[in-house]
JSON list of C-alpha atoms in Angstrom, two decimals:
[
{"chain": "A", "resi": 1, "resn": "UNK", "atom": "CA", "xyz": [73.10, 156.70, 112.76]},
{"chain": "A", "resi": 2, "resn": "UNK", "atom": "CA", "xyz": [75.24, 154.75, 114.47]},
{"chain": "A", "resi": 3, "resn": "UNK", "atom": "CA", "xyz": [74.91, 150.60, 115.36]},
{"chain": "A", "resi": 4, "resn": "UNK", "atom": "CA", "xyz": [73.84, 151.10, 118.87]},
{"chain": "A", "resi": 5, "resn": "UNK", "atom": "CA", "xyz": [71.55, 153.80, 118.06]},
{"chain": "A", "resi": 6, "resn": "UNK", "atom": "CA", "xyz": [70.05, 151.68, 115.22]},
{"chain": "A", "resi": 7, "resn": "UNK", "atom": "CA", "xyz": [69.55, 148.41, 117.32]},
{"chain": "A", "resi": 8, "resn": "UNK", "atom": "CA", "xyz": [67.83, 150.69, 119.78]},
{"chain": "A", "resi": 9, "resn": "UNK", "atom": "CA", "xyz": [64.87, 152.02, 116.86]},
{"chain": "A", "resi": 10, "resn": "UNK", "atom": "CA", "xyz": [64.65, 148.76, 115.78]},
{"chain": "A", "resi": 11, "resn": "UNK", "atom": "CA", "xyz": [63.83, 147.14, 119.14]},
{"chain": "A", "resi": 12, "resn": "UNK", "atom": "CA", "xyz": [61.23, 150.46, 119.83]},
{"chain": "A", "resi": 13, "resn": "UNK", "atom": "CA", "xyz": [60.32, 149.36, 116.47]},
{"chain": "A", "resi": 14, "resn": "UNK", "atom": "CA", "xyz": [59.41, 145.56, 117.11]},
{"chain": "A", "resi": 15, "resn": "UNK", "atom": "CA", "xyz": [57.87, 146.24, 120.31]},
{"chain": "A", "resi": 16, "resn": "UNK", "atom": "CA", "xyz": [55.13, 148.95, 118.92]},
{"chain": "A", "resi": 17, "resn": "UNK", "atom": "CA", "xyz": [54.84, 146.46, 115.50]},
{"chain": "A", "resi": 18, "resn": "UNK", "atom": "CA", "xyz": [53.54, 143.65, 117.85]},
{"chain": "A", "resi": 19, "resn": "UNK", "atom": "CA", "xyz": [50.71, 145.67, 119.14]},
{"chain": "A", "resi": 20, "resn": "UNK", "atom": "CA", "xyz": [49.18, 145.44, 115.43]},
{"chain": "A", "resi": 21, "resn": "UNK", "atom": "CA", "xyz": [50.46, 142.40, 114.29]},
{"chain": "A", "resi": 22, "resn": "UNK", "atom": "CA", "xyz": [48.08, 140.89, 111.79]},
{"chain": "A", "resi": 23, "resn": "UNK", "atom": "CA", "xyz": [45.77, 143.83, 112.92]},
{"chain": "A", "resi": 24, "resn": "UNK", "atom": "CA", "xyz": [43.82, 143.28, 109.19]},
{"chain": "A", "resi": 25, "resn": "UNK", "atom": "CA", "xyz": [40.64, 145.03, 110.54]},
{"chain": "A", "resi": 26, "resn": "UNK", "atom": "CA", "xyz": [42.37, 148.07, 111.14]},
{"chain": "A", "resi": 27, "resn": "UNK", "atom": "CA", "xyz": [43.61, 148.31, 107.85]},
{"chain": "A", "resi": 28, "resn": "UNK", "atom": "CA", "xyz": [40.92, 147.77, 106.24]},
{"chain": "A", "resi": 29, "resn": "UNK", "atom": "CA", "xyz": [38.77, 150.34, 108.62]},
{"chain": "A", "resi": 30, "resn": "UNK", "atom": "CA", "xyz": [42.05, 153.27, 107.37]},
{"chain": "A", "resi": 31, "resn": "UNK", "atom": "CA", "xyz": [40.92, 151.63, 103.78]},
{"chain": "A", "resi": 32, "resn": "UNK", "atom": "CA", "xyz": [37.35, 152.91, 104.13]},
{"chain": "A", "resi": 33, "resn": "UNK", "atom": "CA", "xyz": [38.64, 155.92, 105.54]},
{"chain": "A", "resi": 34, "resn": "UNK", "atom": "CA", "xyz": [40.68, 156.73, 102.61]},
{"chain": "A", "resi": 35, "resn": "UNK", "atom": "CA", "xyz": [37.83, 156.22, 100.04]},
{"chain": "A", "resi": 36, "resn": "UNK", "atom": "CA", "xyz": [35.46, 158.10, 101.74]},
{"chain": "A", "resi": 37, "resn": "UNK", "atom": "CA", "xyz": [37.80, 161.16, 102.29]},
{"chain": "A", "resi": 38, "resn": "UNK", "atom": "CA", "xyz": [38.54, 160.68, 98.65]},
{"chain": "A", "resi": 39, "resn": "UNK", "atom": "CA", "xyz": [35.01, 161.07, 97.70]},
{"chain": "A", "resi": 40, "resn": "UNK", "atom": "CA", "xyz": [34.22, 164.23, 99.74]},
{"chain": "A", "resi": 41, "resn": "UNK", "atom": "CA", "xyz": [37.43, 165.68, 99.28]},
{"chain": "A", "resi": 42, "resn": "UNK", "atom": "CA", "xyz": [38.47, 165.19, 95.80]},
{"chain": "A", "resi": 43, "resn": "UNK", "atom": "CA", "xyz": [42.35, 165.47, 95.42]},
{"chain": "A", "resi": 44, "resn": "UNK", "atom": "CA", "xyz": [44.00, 168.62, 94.91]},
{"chain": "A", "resi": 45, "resn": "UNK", "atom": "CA", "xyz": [45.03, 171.45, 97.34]},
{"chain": "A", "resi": 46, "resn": "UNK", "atom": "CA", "xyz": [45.41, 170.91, 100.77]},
{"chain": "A", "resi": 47, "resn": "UNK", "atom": "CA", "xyz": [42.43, 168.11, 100.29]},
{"chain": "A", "resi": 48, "resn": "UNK", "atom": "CA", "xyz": [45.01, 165.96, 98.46]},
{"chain": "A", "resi": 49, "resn": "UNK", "atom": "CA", "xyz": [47.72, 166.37, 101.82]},
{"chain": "A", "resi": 50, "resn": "UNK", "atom": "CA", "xyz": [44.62, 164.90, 104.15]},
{"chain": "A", "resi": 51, "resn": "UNK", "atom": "CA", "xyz": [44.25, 161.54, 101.56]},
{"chain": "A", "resi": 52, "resn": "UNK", "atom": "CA", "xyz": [47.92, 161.49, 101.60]},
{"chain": "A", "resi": 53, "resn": "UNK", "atom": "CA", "xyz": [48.24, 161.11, 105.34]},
{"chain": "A", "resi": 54, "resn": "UNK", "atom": "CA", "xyz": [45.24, 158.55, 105.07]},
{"chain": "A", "resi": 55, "resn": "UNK", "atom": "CA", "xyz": [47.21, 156.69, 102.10]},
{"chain": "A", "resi": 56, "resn": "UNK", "atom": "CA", "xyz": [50.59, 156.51, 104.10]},
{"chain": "A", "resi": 57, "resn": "UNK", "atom": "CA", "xyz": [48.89, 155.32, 107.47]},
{"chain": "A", "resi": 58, "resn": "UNK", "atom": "CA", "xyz": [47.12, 152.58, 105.10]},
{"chain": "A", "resi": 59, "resn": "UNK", "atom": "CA", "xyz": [50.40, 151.68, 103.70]},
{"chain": "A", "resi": 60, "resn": "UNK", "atom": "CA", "xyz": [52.59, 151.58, 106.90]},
{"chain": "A", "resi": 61, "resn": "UNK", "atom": "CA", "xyz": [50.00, 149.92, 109.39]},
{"chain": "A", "resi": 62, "resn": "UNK", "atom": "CA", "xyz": [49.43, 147.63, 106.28]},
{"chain": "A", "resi": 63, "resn": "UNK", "atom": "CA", "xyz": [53.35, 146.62, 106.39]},
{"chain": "A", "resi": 64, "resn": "UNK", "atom": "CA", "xyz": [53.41, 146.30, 110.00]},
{"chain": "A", "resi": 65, "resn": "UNK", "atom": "CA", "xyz": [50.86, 144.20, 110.22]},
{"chain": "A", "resi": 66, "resn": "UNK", "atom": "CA", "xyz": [51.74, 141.67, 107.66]},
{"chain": "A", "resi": 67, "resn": "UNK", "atom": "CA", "xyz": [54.78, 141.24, 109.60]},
{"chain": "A", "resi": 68, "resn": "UNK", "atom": "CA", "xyz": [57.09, 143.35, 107.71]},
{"chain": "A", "resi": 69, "resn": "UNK", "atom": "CA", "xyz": [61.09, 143.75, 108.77]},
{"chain": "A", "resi": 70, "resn": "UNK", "atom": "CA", "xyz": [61.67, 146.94, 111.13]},
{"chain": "A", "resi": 71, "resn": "UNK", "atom": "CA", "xyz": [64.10, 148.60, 108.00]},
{"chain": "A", "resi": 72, "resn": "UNK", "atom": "CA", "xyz": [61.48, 147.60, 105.11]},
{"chain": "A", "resi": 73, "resn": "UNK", "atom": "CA", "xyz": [58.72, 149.81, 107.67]},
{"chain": "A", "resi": 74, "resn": "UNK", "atom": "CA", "xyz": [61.25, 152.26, 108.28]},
{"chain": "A", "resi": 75, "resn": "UNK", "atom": "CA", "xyz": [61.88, 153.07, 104.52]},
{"chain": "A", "resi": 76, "resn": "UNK", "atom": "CA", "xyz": [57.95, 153.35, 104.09]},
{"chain": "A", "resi": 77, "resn": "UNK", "atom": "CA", "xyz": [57.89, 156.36, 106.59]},
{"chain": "A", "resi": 78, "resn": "UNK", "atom": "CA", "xyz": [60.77, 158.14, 104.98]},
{"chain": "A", "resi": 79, "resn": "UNK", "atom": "CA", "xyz": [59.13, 157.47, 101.06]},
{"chain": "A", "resi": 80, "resn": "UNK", "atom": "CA", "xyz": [55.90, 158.64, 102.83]},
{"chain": "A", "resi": 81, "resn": "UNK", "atom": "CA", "xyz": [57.18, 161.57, 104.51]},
{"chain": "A", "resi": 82, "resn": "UNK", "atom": "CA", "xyz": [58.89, 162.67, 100.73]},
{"chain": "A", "resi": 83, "resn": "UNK", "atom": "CA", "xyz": [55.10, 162.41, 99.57]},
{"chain": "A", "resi": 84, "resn": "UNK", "atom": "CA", "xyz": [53.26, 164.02, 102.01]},
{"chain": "A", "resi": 85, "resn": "UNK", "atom": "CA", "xyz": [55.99, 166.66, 101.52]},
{"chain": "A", "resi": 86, "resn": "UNK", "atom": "CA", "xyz": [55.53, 166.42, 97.27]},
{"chain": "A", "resi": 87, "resn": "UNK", "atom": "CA", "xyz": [52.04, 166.94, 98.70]},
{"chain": "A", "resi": 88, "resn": "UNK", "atom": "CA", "xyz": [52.39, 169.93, 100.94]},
{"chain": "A", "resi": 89, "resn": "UNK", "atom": "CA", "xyz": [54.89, 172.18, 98.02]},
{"chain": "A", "resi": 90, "resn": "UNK", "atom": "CA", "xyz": [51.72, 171.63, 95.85]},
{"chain": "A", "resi": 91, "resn": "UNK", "atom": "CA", "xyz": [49.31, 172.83, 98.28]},
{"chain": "A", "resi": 92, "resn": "UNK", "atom": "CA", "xyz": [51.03, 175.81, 99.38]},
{"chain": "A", "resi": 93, "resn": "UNK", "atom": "CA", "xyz": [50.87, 177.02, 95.51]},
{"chain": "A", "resi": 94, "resn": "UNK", "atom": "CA", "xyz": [53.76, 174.67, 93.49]},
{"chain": "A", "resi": 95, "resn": "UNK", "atom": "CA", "xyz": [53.59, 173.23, 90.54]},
{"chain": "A", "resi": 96, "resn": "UNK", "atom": "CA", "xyz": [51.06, 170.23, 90.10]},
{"chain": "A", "resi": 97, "resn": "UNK", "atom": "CA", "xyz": [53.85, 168.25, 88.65]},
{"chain": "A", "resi": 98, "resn": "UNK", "atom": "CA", "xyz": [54.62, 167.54, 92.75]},
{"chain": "A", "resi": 99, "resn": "UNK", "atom": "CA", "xyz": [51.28, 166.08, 93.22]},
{"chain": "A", "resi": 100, "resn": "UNK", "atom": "CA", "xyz": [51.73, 163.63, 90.35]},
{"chain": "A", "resi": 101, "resn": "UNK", "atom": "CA", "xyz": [55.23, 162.60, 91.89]},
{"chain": "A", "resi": 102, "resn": "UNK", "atom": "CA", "xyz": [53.23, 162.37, 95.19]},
{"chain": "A", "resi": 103, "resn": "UNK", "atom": "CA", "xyz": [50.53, 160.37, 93.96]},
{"chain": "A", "resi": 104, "resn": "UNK", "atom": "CA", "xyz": [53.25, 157.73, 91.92]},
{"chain": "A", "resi": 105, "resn": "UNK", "atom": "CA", "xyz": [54.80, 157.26, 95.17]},
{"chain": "A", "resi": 106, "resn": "UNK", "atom": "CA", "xyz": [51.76, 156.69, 97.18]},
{"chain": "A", "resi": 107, "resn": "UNK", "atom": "CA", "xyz": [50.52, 154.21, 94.61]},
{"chain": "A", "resi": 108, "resn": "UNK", "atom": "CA", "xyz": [54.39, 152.59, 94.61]},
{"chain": "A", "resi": 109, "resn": "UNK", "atom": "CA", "xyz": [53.92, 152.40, 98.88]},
{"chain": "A", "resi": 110, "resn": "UNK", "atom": "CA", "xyz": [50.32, 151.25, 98.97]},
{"chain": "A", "resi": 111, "resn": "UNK", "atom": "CA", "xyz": [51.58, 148.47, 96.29]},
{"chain": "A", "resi": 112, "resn": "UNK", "atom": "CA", "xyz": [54.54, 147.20, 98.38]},
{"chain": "A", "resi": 113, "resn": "UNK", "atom": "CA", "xyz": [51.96, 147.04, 101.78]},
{"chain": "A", "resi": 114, "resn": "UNK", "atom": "CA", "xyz": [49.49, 144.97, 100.06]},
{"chain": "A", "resi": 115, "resn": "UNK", "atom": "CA", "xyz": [51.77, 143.01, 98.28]},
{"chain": "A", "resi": 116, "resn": "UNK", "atom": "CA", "xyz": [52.87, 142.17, 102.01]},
{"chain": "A", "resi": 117, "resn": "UNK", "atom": "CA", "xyz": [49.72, 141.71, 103.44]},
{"chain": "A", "resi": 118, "resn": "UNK", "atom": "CA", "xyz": [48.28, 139.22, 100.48]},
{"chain": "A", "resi": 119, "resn": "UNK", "atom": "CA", "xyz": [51.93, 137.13, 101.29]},
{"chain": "A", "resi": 120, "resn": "UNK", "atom": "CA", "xyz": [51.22, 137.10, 104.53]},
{"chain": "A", "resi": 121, "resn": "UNK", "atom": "CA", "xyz": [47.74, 135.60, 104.12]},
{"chain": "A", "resi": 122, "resn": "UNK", "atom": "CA", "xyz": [48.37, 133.67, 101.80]},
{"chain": "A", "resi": 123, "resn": "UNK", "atom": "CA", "xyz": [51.42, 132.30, 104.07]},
{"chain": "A", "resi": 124, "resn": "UNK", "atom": "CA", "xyz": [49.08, 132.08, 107.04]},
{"chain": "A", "resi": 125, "resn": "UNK", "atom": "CA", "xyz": [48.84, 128.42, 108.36]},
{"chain": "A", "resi": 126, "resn": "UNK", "atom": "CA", "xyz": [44.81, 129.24, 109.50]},
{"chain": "A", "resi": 127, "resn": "UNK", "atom": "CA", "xyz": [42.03, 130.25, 107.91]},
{"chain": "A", "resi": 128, "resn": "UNK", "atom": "CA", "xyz": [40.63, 133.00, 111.10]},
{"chain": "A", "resi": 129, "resn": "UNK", "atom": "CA", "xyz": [39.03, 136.31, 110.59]},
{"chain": "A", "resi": 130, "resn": "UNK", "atom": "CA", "xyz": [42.07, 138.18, 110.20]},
{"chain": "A", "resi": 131, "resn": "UNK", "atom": "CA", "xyz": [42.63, 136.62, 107.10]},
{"chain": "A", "resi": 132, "resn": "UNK", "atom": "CA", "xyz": [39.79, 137.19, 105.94]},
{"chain": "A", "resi": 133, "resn": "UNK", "atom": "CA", "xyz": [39.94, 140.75, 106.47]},
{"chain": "A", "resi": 134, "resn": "UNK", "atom": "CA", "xyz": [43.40, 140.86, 105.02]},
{"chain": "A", "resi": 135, "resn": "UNK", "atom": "CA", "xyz": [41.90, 139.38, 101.57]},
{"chain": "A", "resi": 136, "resn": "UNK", "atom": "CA", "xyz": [39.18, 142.13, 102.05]},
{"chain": "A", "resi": 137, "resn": "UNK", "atom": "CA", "xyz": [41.81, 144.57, 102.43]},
{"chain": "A", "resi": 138, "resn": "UNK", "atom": "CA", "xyz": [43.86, 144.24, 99.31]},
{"chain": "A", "resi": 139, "resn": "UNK", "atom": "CA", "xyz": [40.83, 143.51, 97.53]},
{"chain": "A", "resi": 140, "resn": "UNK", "atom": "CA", "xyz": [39.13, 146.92, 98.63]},
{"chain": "A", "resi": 141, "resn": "UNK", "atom": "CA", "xyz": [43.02, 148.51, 98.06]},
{"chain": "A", "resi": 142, "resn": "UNK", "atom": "CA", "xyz": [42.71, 147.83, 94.08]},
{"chain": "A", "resi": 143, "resn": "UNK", "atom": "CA", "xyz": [40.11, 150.42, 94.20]},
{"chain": "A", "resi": 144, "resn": "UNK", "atom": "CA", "xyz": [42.30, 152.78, 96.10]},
{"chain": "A", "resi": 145, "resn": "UNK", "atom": "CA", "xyz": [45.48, 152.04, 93.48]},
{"chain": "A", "resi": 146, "resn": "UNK", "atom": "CA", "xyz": [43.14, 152.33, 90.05]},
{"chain": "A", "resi": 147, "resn": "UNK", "atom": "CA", "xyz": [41.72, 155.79, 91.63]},
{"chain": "A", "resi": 148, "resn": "UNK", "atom": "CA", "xyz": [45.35, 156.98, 91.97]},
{"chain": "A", "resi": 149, "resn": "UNK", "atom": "CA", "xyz": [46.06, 155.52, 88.70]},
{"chain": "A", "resi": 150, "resn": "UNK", "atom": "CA", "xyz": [43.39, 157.16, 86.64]},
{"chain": "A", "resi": 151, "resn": "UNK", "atom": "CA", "xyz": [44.18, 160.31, 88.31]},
{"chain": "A", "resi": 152, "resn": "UNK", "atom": "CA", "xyz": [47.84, 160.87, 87.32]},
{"chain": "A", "resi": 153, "resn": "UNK", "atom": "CA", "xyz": [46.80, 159.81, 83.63]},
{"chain": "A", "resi": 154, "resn": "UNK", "atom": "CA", "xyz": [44.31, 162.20, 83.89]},
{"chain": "A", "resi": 155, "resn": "UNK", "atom": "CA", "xyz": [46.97, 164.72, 85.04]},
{"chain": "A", "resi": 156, "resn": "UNK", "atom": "CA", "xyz": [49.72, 164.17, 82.45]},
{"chain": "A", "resi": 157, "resn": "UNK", "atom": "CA", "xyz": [47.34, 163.38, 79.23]},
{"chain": "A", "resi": 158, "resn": "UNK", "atom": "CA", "xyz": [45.78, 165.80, 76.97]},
{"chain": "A", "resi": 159, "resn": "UNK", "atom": "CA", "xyz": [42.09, 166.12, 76.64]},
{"chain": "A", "resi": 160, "resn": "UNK", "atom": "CA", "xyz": [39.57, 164.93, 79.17]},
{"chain": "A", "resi": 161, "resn": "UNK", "atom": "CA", "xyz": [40.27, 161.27, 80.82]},
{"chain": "A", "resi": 162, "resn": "UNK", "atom": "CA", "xyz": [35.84, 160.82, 80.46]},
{"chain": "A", "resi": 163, "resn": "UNK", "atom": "CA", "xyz": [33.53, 161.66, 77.99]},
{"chain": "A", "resi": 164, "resn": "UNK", "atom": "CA", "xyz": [31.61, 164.20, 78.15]},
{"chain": "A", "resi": 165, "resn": "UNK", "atom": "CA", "xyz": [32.81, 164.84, 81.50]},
{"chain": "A", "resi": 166, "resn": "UNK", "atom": "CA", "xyz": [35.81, 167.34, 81.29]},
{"chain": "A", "resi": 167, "resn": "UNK", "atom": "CA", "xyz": [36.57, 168.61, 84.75]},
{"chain": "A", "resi": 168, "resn": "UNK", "atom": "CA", "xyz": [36.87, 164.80, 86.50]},
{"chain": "A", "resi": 169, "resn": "UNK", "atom": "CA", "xyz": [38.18, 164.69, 90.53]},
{"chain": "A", "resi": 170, "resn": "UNK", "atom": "CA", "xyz": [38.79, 162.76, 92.90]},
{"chain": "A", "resi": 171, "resn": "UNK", "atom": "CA", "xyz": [35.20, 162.01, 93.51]},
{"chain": "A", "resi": 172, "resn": "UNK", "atom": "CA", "xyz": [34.74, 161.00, 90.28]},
{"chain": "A", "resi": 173, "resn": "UNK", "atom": "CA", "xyz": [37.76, 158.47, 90.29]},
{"chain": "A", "resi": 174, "resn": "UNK", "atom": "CA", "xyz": [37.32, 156.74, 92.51]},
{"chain": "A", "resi": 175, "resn": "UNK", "atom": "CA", "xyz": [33.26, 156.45, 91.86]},
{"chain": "A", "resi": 176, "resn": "UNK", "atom": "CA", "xyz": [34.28, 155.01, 88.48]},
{"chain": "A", "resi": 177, "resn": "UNK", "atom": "CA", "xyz": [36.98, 152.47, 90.02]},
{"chain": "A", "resi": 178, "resn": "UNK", "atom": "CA", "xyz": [35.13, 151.16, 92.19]},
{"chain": "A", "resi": 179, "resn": "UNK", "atom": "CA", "xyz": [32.00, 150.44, 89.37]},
{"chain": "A", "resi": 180, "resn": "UNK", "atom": "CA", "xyz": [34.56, 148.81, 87.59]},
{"chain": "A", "resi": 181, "resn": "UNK", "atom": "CA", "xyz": [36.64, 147.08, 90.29]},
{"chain": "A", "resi": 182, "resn": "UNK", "atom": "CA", "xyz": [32.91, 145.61, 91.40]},
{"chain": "A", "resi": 183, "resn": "UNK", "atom": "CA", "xyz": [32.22, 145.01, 87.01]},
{"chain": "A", "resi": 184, "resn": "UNK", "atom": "CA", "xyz": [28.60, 147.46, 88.30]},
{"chain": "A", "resi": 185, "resn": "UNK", "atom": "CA", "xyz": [29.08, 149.88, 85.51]},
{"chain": "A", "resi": 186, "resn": "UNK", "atom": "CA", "xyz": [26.35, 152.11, 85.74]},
{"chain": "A", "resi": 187, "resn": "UNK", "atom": "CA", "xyz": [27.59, 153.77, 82.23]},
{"chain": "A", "resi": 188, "resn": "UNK", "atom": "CA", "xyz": [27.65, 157.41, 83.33]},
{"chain": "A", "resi": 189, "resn": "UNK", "atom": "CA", "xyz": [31.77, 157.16, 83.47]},
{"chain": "A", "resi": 190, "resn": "UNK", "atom": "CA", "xyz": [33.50, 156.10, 80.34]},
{"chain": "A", "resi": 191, "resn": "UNK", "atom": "CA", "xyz": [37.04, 156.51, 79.58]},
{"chain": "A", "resi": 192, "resn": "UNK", "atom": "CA", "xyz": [37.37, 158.67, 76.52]},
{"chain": "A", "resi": 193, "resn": "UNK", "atom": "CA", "xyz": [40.60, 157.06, 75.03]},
{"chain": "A", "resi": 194, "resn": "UNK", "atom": "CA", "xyz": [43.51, 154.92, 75.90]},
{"chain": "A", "resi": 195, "resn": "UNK", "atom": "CA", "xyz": [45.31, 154.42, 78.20]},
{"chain": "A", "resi": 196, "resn": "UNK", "atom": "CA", "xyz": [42.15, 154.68, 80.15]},
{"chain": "A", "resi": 197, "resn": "UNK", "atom": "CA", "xyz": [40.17, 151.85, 78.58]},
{"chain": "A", "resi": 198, "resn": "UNK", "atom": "CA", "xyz": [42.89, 149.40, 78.57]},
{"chain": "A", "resi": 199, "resn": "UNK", "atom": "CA", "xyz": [43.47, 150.12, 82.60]},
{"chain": "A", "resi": 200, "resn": "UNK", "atom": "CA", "xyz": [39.73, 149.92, 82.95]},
{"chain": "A", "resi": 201, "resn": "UNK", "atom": "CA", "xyz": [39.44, 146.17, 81.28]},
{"chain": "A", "resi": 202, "resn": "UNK", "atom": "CA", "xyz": [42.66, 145.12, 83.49]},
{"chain": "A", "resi": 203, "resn": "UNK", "atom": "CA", "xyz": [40.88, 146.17, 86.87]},
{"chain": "A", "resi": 204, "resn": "UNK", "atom": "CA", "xyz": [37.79, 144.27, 85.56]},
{"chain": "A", "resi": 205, "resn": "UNK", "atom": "CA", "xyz": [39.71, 141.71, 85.32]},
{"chain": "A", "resi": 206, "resn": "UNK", "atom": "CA", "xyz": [42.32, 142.01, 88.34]},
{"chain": "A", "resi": 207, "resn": "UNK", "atom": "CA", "xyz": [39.48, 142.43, 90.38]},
{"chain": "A", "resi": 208, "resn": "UNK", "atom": "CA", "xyz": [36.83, 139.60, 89.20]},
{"chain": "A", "resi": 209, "resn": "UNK", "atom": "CA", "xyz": [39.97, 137.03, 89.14]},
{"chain": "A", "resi": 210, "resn": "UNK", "atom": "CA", "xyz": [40.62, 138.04, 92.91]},
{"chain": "A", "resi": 211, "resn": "UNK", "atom": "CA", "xyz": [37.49, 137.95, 94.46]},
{"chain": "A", "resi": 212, "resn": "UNK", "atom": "CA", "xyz": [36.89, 133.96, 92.55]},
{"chain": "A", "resi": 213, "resn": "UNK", "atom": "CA", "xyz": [39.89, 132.61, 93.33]},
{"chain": "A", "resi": 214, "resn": "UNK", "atom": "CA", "xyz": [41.53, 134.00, 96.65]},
{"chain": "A", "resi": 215, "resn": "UNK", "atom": "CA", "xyz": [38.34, 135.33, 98.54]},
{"chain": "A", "resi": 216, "resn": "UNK", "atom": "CA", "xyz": [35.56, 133.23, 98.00]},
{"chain": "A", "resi": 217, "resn": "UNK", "atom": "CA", "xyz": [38.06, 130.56, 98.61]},
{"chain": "A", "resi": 218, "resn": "UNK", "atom": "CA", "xyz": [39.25, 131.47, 101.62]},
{"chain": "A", "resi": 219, "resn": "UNK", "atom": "CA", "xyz": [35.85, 132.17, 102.69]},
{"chain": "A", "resi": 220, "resn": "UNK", "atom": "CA", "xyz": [34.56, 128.49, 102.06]},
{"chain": "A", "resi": 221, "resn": "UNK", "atom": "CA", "xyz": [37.40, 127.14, 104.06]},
{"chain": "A", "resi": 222, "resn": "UNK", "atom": "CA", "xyz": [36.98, 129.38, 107.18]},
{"chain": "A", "resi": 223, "resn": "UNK", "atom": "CA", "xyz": [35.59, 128.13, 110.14]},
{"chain": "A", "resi": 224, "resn": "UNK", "atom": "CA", "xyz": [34.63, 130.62, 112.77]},
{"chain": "A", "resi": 225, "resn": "UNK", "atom": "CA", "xyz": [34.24, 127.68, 115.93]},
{"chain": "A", "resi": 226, "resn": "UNK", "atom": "CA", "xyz": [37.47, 125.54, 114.92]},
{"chain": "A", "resi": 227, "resn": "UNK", "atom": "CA", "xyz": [39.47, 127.41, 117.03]},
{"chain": "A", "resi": 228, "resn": "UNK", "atom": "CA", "xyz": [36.92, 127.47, 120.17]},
{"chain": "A", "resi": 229, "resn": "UNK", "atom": "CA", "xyz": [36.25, 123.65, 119.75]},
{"chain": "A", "resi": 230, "resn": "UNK", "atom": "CA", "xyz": [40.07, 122.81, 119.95]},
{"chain": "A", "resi": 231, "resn": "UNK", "atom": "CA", "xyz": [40.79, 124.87, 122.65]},
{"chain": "A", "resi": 232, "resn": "UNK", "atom": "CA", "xyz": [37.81, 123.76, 124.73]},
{"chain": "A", "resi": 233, "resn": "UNK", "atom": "CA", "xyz": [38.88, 120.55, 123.49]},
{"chain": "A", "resi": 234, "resn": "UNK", "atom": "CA", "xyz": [42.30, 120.54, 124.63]},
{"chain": "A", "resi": 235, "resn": "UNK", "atom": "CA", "xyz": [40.88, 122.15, 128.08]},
{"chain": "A", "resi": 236, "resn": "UNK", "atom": "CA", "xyz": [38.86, 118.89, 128.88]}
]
């Protein structure tokens, strides 16, 4: 691609990016989306191409809207397109070793986008509701990333990833992370070895240190009429 040509993607680029510019609500909303597909789906087959498209739009409206450079967006469609295509050679009868690579490079993606969207709000000069939903976002993401996580060990390990439970999914990931992310624990999950139970104490902890320090702090310094009261301010 030539210089000219370039400039050109990267203005088309800019000018769609600032339509969902710190658009946190939307990610969050494709977040939701994600885990519930990932609960009725599971994640294998053609199942596992759907929560792949539902990762990738996570990951690249995530990067967009925390402000990301047009190149840095433009290399998460091309990683995302080698997934969903990873994806697609598994579904149509490949080997399952294509789904693990597609599942290490959705986790790598979603990683880089929230990484991005916690800089940007932690970068952000005011506390509004789009920060807020940003923190919400990367927080409810952790889930996401453990599911994936616990999946591919489960994939590439011998013997069942729970006790007593020997033919895990999708659903059943992501039930567990999400017990653990939130330290719930109902008990009816438990990993049956390591690395499992060492992952499982580090989202504990990932998550509890996360939603102490970052969102209930950012929550106790918002102020939903500051904005309102200056402006009407300023107007009289």
């Amino acid at each position: 691609m030539d210089d000219a040509r370039r400039t050109a993607l990267d203005r088309r680029l800019t000018t769609r990016a600032e339509q969902i510019r710190d658009a946190f609500g939307l990610v969050l909303a494709l977040v939701v989306l994600t885990y519930v597909l990932t609960s009725l789906l599971g994640d294998t087959g053609w199942r596992a191409l759907v929560i792949g498209l539902s990762t990738s739009a996570t990951s690249i409206v995530g990067l967009t809207s925390a402000h990301a450079p047009p190149r840095v967006v433009r290399a998460a469609v091309c990683v995302a397109a080698v997934g969903l295509l990873f994806a697609a050679v598994e579904a149509a009868g490949g080997n399952r070793v294509w789904l693990g690579i597609a599942s290490a490079l959705q986790v790598g993606l979603l990683t880089v986008a929230m990484i991005a969207v916690l800089r940007r709000v932690i970068s952000n000069a005011g506390i509004d509701s789009r920060t807020i939903l940003g923190a919400i976002s990367v927080y409810t993401v952790l889930g996401l990333l453990f599911t994936f996580l616990y999946s591919f060990i489960a994939r590439i390990q011998g013997g069942p990833f729970f006790e007593g439970h020997p033919h895990a999914d999708g659903s059943d990931f992501i039930f567990f992370s999400y017990t653990t992310l939130t330290t719930t624990g109902f008990g009816d999950l438990v990993p049956a070895g390591q690395p499992g139970r060492m992952l499982t104490g580090l989202e504990m902890l990932i998550g509890q240190i996360f939603l102490v320090t970052l969102v209930a702090g950012l929550v106790s310094l918002w102020r939903p009429g500051e904005r309102f009261r200056q402006r009407r301010e300023e107007k009289g």
